[in-house]
Amino acid sequence: GGGFSAPPPPPLPQLPLWHLFLKFVREHKVAQLERSAARAQLVPALELLLEAVGADPSAGPLWTEYVSLTAAAEAGAEADGALVSAAELSATRKAYQAALTSCAAGLDGLLREYEAWETRTSGSQAKAMMHDTLEKAAAARKASRERLALYAPLRAAAAVAHGHFPPGVATPRLLAAWRKLWAYEASNAQRLDPPKLAARMRFALAQGAAAL
C-alpha cells in the first residue's frame, strides 16, 4: 500500500538500533521500487530516525542522505523542465538548515553544498537568507567536534563495561564519562534556545539511561 508502514522501530535513542531499522526499510520496503517511489518511503523513515537520534554527533551521514533525498524532488523537476514549486524549495531549504544546525559531525561538504544551492536559488538575497543558518551552523560544527571528543571515551568505557559486567551495572569510569557529557550539555556550548537546550539534555540523559 501507499505510505510508510514499517513496524515501529526501537524507541531507544541508540544510533546502532536505528541503523538496523533503516536497513530493514531498505531491504524490505524499497529494494524493488523505482527511484521516486523509493524516495517517498525513505524520506519519512529518515525523518522518524533523525527525530530519535539526529542529535547524535555520529549521525552526519544520515543527515546527508536525508538532505540528498529531500533535494532530489526539486532536482527531478528541474531535469524534467518543470517549474520547481515553492513547497519543494522550502522543503530543501529546511532539510539543509536542520542538518547544518544539528550537532552532527562531518557536514562541511554539506555546508558548501548549501551555500552553492542558496546562491543559485536566492540570487542577490542569498547572503541574507543564509546569515542566521551559517551562524548557527558554525556553533553546531564547533560543538560537534567537542561532543565527539566526549563520546569517544564514553563508548570505549561502555564496550569494556558490557564485556565484563552484567547489564545495568555501571562502572565508575562509564558513569564518569556520562557525567562529563551531561555537564557539557548543561553548559550550552552550542548556544541553543531554552526549548532546544531542554531537548538536547533529554536526549543525552536518555542515551545515558539506556546505556547504563
PDB file of C-alpha atoms in Angstrom:
ATOM      1  CA  GLY A   1       0.000   0.000   0.000  1.00  0.00           C
ATOM      2  CA  GLY A   2       0.969   3.665  -0.118  1.00  0.00           C
ATOM      3  CA  GLY A   3       2.788   5.478   2.625  1.00  0.00           C
ATOM      4  CA  PHE A   4       5.244   4.255   5.155  1.00  0.00           C
ATOM      5  CA  SER A   5       4.042   1.278   7.166  1.00  0.00           C
ATOM      6  CA  ALA A   6       7.094  -0.425   8.645  1.00  0.00           C
ATOM      7  CA  PRO A   7       6.794  -1.838  12.167  1.00  0.00           C
ATOM      8  CA  PRO A   8       7.680   0.766  14.783  1.00  0.00           C
ATOM      9  CA  PRO A   9      11.433   0.850  15.419  1.00  0.00           C
ATOM     10  CA  PRO A  10      13.033   0.607  18.846  1.00  0.00           C
ATOM     11  CA  PRO A  11      12.234   3.734  20.876  1.00  0.00           C
ATOM     12  CA  LEU A  12      15.720   3.910  22.392  1.00  0.00           C
ATOM     13  CA  PRO A  13      17.951   6.845  21.361  1.00  0.00           C
ATOM     14  CA  GLN A  14      20.729   4.495  20.260  1.00  0.00           C
ATOM     15  CA  LEU A  15      22.153   5.032  16.780  1.00  0.00           C
ATOM     16  CA  PRO A  16      23.058   1.339  16.075  1.00  0.00           C
ATOM     17  CA  LEU A  17      19.462   0.241  16.669  1.00  0.00           C
ATOM     18  CA  TRP A  18      18.164   2.827  14.247  1.00  0.00           C
ATOM     19  CA  HIS A  19      20.707   1.753  11.645  1.00  0.00           C
ATOM     20  CA  LEU A  20      19.061  -1.668  11.852  1.00  0.00           C
ATOM     21  CA  PHE A  21      15.655  -0.021  11.379  1.00  0.00           C
ATOM     22  CA  LEU A  22      16.895   1.787   8.262  1.00  0.00           C
ATOM     23  CA  LYS A  23      18.410  -1.444   6.955  1.00  0.00           C
ATOM     24  CA  PHE A  24      15.007  -3.106   7.362  1.00  0.00           C
ATOM     25  CA  VAL A  25      13.336  -0.311   5.395  1.00  0.00           C
ATOM     26  CA  ARG A  26      15.901  -0.548   2.595  1.00  0.00           C
ATOM     27  CA  GLU A  27      15.749  -4.330   2.297  1.00  0.00           C
ATOM     28  CA  HIS A  28      12.021  -4.909   2.776  1.00  0.00           C
ATOM     29  CA  LYS A  29      10.321  -1.682   1.689  1.00  0.00           C
ATOM     30  CA  VAL A  30      12.270  -0.008  -1.091  1.00  0.00           C
ATOM     31  CA  ALA A  31      14.606  -2.572  -2.667  1.00  0.00           C
ATOM     32  CA  GLN A  32      12.272  -3.254  -5.622  1.00  0.00           C
ATOM     33  CA  LEU A  33      10.845   0.238  -6.027  1.00  0.00           C
ATOM     34  CA  GLU A  34      11.758   2.740  -8.704  1.00  0.00           C
ATOM     35  CA  ARG A  35      13.632   5.839  -7.554  1.00  0.00           C
ATOM     36  CA  SER A  36      10.822   8.292  -6.805  1.00  0.00           C
ATOM     37  CA  ALA A  37       8.725   5.645  -5.039  1.00  0.00           C
ATOM     38  CA  ALA A  38      11.747   4.561  -3.002  1.00  0.00           C
ATOM     39  CA  ARG A  39      12.365   8.167  -2.035  1.00  0.00           C
ATOM     40  CA  ALA A  40       8.744   8.507  -0.889  1.00  0.00           C
ATOM     41  CA  GLN A  41       9.352   5.609   1.521  1.00  0.00           C
ATOM     42  CA  LEU A  42      12.844   6.566   2.673  1.00  0.00           C
ATOM     43  CA  VAL A  43      12.258  10.255   3.455  1.00  0.00           C
ATOM     44  CA  PRO A  44       9.650   9.646   6.200  1.00  0.00           C
ATOM     45  CA  ALA A  45      11.737   6.761   7.536  1.00  0.00           C
ATOM     46  CA  LEU A  46      14.754   9.038   7.821  1.00  0.00           C
ATOM     47  CA  GLU A  47      12.631  11.772   9.401  1.00  0.00           C
ATOM     48  CA  LEU A  48      11.497   9.293  12.036  1.00  0.00           C
ATOM     49  CA  LEU A  49      15.071   8.162  12.597  1.00  0.00           C
ATOM     50  CA  LEU A  50      16.500  11.684  12.802  1.00  0.00           C
ATOM     51  CA  GLU A  51      13.817  12.753  15.240  1.00  0.00           C
ATOM     52  CA  ALA A  52      15.069   9.997  17.530  1.00  0.00           C
ATOM     53  CA  VAL A  53      18.852  10.092  17.003  1.00  0.00           C
ATOM     54  CA  GLY A  54      19.625  13.090  14.791  1.00  0.00           C
ATOM     55  CA  ALA A  55      21.178  14.753  17.837  1.00  0.00           C
ATOM     56  CA  ASP A  56      23.906  12.103  17.991  1.00  0.00           C
ATOM     57  CA  PRO A  57      27.194  13.586  16.721  1.00  0.00           C
ATOM     58  CA  SER A  58      27.760  10.464  14.600  1.00  0.00           C
ATOM     59  CA  ALA A  59      24.504  10.959  12.671  1.00  0.00           C
ATOM     60  CA  GLY A  60      26.155  13.082   9.947  1.00  0.00           C
ATOM     61  CA  PRO A  61      25.838  10.503   7.122  1.00  0.00           C
ATOM     62  CA  LEU A  62      22.135  10.091   7.896  1.00  0.00           C
ATOM     63  CA  TRP A  63      21.566  13.850   7.744  1.00  0.00           C
ATOM     64  CA  THR A  64      23.463  13.977   4.449  1.00  0.00           C
ATOM     65  CA  GLU A  65      21.296  11.227   2.974  1.00  0.00           C
ATOM     66  CA  TYR A  66      18.123  12.943   4.195  1.00  0.00           C
ATOM     67  CA  VAL A  67      19.088  16.227   2.548  1.00  0.00           C
ATOM     68  CA  SER A  68      20.037  14.440  -0.670  1.00  0.00           C
ATOM     69  CA  LEU A  69      16.712  12.620  -0.862  1.00  0.00           C
ATOM     70  CA  THR A  70      14.712  15.735   0.003  1.00  0.00           C
ATOM     71  CA  ALA A  71      16.520  17.802  -2.617  1.00  0.00           C
ATOM     72  CA  ALA A  72      16.062  15.083  -5.239  1.00  0.00           C
ATOM     73  CA  ALA A  73      12.418  16.055  -5.803  1.00  0.00           C
ATOM     74  CA  GLU A  74      13.497  19.574  -6.738  1.00  0.00           C
ATOM     75  CA  ALA A  75      16.339  18.264  -8.920  1.00  0.00           C
ATOM     76  CA  GLY A  76      13.940  15.893 -10.679  1.00  0.00           C
ATOM     77  CA  ALA A  77      11.559  18.704 -11.530  1.00  0.00           C
ATOM     78  CA  GLU A  78      14.411  20.767 -12.961  1.00  0.00           C
ATOM     79  CA  ALA A  79      15.634  17.821 -15.037  1.00  0.00           C
ATOM     80  CA  ASP A  80      12.145  17.371 -16.484  1.00  0.00           C
ATOM     81  CA  GLY A  81      11.962  21.060 -17.392  1.00  0.00           C
ATOM     82  CA  ALA A  82       9.155  21.678 -14.916  1.00  0.00           C
ATOM     83  CA  LEU A  83       8.873  24.623 -12.581  1.00  0.00           C
ATOM     84  CA  VAL A  84      10.137  23.914  -9.083  1.00  0.00           C
ATOM     85  CA  SER A  85       7.376  24.607  -6.598  1.00  0.00           C
ATOM     86  CA  ALA A  86       7.753  26.878  -3.598  1.00  0.00           C
ATOM     87  CA  ALA A  87       6.983  23.868  -1.402  1.00  0.00           C
ATOM     88  CA  GLU A  88       9.861  21.890  -2.915  1.00  0.00           C
ATOM     89  CA  LEU A  89      12.270  24.792  -2.432  1.00  0.00           C
ATOM     90  CA  SER A  90      11.093  25.249   1.147  1.00  0.00           C
ATOM     91  CA  ALA A  91      11.499  21.530   1.894  1.00  0.00           C
ATOM     92  CA  THR A  92      15.047  21.536   0.531  1.00  0.00           C
ATOM     93  CA  ARG A  93      15.999  24.652   2.493  1.00  0.00           C
ATOM     94  CA  LYS A  94      14.529  23.278   5.725  1.00  0.00           C
ATOM     95  CA  ALA A  95      16.400  19.991   5.252  1.00  0.00           C
ATOM     96  CA  TYR A  96      19.717  21.804   4.794  1.00  0.00           C
ATOM     97  CA  GLN A  97      19.058  24.056   7.779  1.00  0.00           C
ATOM     98  CA  ALA A  98      18.012  21.183  10.061  1.00  0.00           C
ATOM     99  CA  ALA A  99      21.119  19.189   9.171  1.00  0.00           C
ATOM    100  CA  LEU A 100      23.586  22.040   9.493  1.00  0.00           C
ATOM    101  CA  THR A 101      22.247  23.247  12.833  1.00  0.00           C
ATOM    102  CA  SER A 102      22.151  19.760  14.342  1.00  0.00           C
ATOM    103  CA  CYS A 103      25.171  18.629  16.314  1.00  0.00           C
ATOM    104  CA  ALA A 104      26.222  16.042  13.742  1.00  0.00           C
ATOM    105  CA  ALA A 105      29.863  15.990  12.720  1.00  0.00           C
ATOM    106  CA  GLY A 106      31.289  15.696   9.223  1.00  0.00           C
ATOM    107  CA  LEU A 107      28.947  18.098   7.452  1.00  0.00           C
ATOM    108  CA  ASP A 108      31.497  20.535   5.992  1.00  0.00           C
ATOM    109  CA  GLY A 109      30.754  19.309   2.475  1.00  0.00           C
ATOM    110  CA  LEU A 110      27.028  19.730   3.071  1.00  0.00           C
ATOM    111  CA  LEU A 111      27.635  23.288   4.239  1.00  0.00           C
ATOM    112  CA  ARG A 112      29.420  24.160   0.991  1.00  0.00           C
ATOM    113  CA  GLU A 113      26.626  22.471  -0.944  1.00  0.00           C
ATOM    114  CA  TYR A 114      24.013  24.540   0.891  1.00  0.00           C
ATOM    115  CA  GLU A 115      25.849  27.788   0.202  1.00  0.00           C
ATOM    116  CA  ALA A 116      26.001  26.955  -3.511  1.00  0.00           C
ATOM    117  CA  TRP A 117      22.334  25.914  -3.560  1.00  0.00           C
ATOM    118  CA  GLU A 118      21.147  29.044  -1.753  1.00  0.00           C
ATOM    119  CA  THR A 119      23.226  31.252  -4.052  1.00  0.00           C
ATOM    120  CA  ARG A 120      21.608  29.654  -7.105  1.00  0.00           C
ATOM    121  CA  THR A 121      18.148  29.741  -5.588  1.00  0.00           C
ATOM    122  CA  SER A 122      18.054  33.161  -3.935  1.00  0.00           C
ATOM    123  CA  GLY A 123      20.477  35.197  -6.026  1.00  0.00           C
ATOM    124  CA  SER A 124      21.075  38.619  -4.512  1.00  0.00           C
ATOM    125  CA  GLN A 125      19.098  37.631  -1.398  1.00  0.00           C
ATOM    126  CA  ALA A 126      21.301  34.610  -0.686  1.00  0.00           C
ATOM    127  CA  LYS A 127      23.509  36.229   1.948  1.00  0.00           C
ATOM    128  CA  ALA A 128      20.524  37.459   3.914  1.00  0.00           C
ATOM    129  CA  MET A 129      18.816  34.058   3.600  1.00  0.00           C
ATOM    130  CA  MET A 130      21.925  32.225   4.809  1.00  0.00           C
ATOM    131  CA  HIS A 131      23.085  34.543   7.590  1.00  0.00           C
ATOM    132  CA  ASP A 132      21.235  33.014  10.525  1.00  0.00           C
ATOM    133  CA  THR A 133      21.801  29.436   9.355  1.00  0.00           C
ATOM    134  CA  LEU A 134      25.536  29.937   8.829  1.00  0.00           C
ATOM    135  CA  GLU A 135      25.920  31.486  12.258  1.00  0.00           C
ATOM    136  CA  LYS A 136      24.121  28.570  13.919  1.00  0.00           C
ATOM    137  CA  ALA A 137      25.996  26.078  11.738  1.00  0.00           C
ATOM    138  CA  ALA A 138      29.342  27.460  12.914  1.00  0.00           C
ATOM    139  CA  ALA A 139      28.338  26.973  16.560  1.00  0.00           C
ATOM    140  CA  ALA A 140      26.994  23.492  15.782  1.00  0.00           C
ATOM    141  CA  ARG A 141      30.187  22.496  13.958  1.00  0.00           C
ATOM    142  CA  LYS A 142      32.350  23.549  16.897  1.00  0.00           C
ATOM    143  CA  ALA A 143      30.054  21.752  19.346  1.00  0.00           C
ATOM    144  CA  SER A 144      30.064  18.597  17.215  1.00  0.00           C
ATOM    145  CA  ARG A 145      33.850  18.339  17.493  1.00  0.00           C
ATOM    146  CA  GLU A 146      33.660  18.823  21.252  1.00  0.00           C
ATOM    147  CA  ARG A 147      30.912  16.219  21.558  1.00  0.00           C
ATOM    148  CA  LEU A 148      32.816  13.669  19.508  1.00  0.00           C
ATOM    149  CA  ALA A 149      35.718  14.035  21.920  1.00  0.00           C
ATOM    150  CA  LEU A 150      33.335  13.345  24.811  1.00  0.00           C
ATOM    151  CA  TYR A 151      31.563  10.436  23.129  1.00  0.00           C
ATOM    152  CA  ALA A 152      34.761   8.551  22.232  1.00  0.00           C
ATOM    153  CA  PRO A 153      35.854   7.635  25.790  1.00  0.00           C
ATOM    154  CA  LEU A 154      32.223   7.139  26.760  1.00  0.00           C
ATOM    155  CA  ARG A 155      31.694   4.495  24.093  1.00  0.00           C
ATOM    156  CA  ALA A 156      35.048   2.880  24.825  1.00  0.00           C
ATOM    157  CA  ALA A 157      34.133   2.628  28.513  1.00  0.00           C
ATOM    158  CA  ALA A 158      30.724   1.197  27.606  1.00  0.00           C
ATOM    159  CA  ALA A 159      32.323  -1.513  25.469  1.00  0.00           C
ATOM    160  CA  VAL A 160      34.568  -2.551  28.356  1.00  0.00           C
ATOM    161  CA  ALA A 161      31.715  -2.475  30.859  1.00  0.00           C
ATOM    162  CA  HIS A 162      29.382  -4.531  28.688  1.00  0.00           C
ATOM    163  CA  GLY A 163      32.122  -7.089  28.119  1.00  0.00           C
ATOM    164  CA  HIS A 164      32.822  -7.655  31.806  1.00  0.00           C
ATOM    165  CA  PHE A 165      29.773  -6.587  33.827  1.00  0.00           C
ATOM    166  CA  PRO A 166      26.137  -7.711  33.785  1.00  0.00           C
ATOM    167  CA  PRO A 167      23.555  -5.372  32.168  1.00  0.00           C
ATOM    168  CA  GLY A 168      22.530  -2.487  34.391  1.00  0.00           C
ATOM    169  CA  VAL A 169      25.809  -2.384  36.306  1.00  0.00           C
ATOM    170  CA  ALA A 170      27.580   0.926  35.620  1.00  0.00           C
ATOM    171  CA  THR A 171      31.305   1.081  36.181  1.00  0.00           C
ATOM    172  CA  PRO A 172      32.711   4.235  37.791  1.00  0.00           C
ATOM    173  CA  ARG A 173      34.574   5.013  34.565  1.00  0.00           C
ATOM    174  CA  LEU A 174      31.431   4.742  32.454  1.00  0.00           C
ATOM    175  CA  LEU A 175      29.348   6.817  34.849  1.00  0.00           C
ATOM    176  CA  ALA A 176      32.064   9.484  34.988  1.00  0.00           C
ATOM    177  CA  ALA A 177      32.120   9.659  31.191  1.00  0.00           C
ATOM    178  CA  TRP A 178      28.356  10.210  31.067  1.00  0.00           C
ATOM    179  CA  ARG A 179      28.522  12.852  33.800  1.00  0.00           C
ATOM    180  CA  LYS A 180      31.164  14.702  31.809  1.00  0.00           C
ATOM    181  CA  LEU A 181      28.909  14.703  28.753  1.00  0.00           C
ATOM    182  CA  TRP A 182      25.900  15.835  30.777  1.00  0.00           C
ATOM    183  CA  ALA A 183      27.903  18.704  32.283  1.00  0.00           C
ATOM    184  CA  TYR A 184      28.980  19.745  28.798  1.00  0.00           C
ATOM    185  CA  GLU A 185      25.382  19.755  27.542  1.00  0.00           C
ATOM    186  CA  ALA A 186      24.259  21.772  30.567  1.00  0.00           C
ATOM    187  CA  SER A 187      26.892  24.406  29.704  1.00  0.00           C
ATOM    188  CA  ASN A 188      25.010  25.069  26.420  1.00  0.00           C
ATOM    189  CA  ALA A 189      28.165  25.472  24.352  1.00  0.00           C
ATOM    190  CA  GLN A 190      26.041  25.427  21.193  1.00  0.00           C
ATOM    191  CA  ARG A 191      24.059  28.457  22.423  1.00  0.00           C
ATOM    192  CA  LEU A 192      20.700  26.774  21.933  1.00  0.00           C
ATOM    193  CA  ASP A 193      17.458  28.465  22.879  1.00  0.00           C
ATOM    194  CA  PRO A 194      15.771  27.044  26.027  1.00  0.00           C
ATOM    195  CA  PRO A 195      13.414  24.561  24.308  1.00  0.00           C
ATOM    196  CA  LYS A 196      16.210  23.145  22.138  1.00  0.00           C
ATOM    197  CA  LEU A 197      18.581  23.011  25.102  1.00  0.00           C
ATOM    198  CA  ALA A 198      15.959  21.090  27.089  1.00  0.00           C
ATOM    199  CA  ALA A 199      15.544  18.655  24.171  1.00  0.00           C
ATOM    200  CA  ARG A 200      19.329  18.274  23.934  1.00  0.00           C
ATOM    201  CA  MET A 201      19.559  17.486  27.644  1.00  0.00           C
ATOM    202  CA  ARG A 202      16.696  14.990  27.446  1.00  0.00           C
ATOM    203  CA  PHE A 203      18.460  13.231  24.572  1.00  0.00           C
ATOM    204  CA  ALA A 204      21.781  12.973  26.416  1.00  0.00           C
ATOM    205  CA  LEU A 205      20.088  11.760  29.599  1.00  0.00           C
ATOM    206  CA  ALA A 206      18.007   9.200  27.674  1.00  0.00           C
ATOM    207  CA  GLN A 207      21.130   7.904  25.939  1.00  0.00           C
ATOM    208  CA  GLY A 208      22.839   7.545  29.291  1.00  0.00           C
ATOM    209  CA  ALA A 209      19.866   5.841  30.883  1.00  0.00           C
ATOM    210  CA  ALA A 210      19.750   3.329  28.036  1.00  0.00           C
ATOM    211  CA  ALA A 211      23.484   2.651  28.227  1.00  0.00           C
ATOM    212  CA  LEU A 212      23.969   2.365  31.975  1.00  0.00           C
TER     213      LEU A 212
END
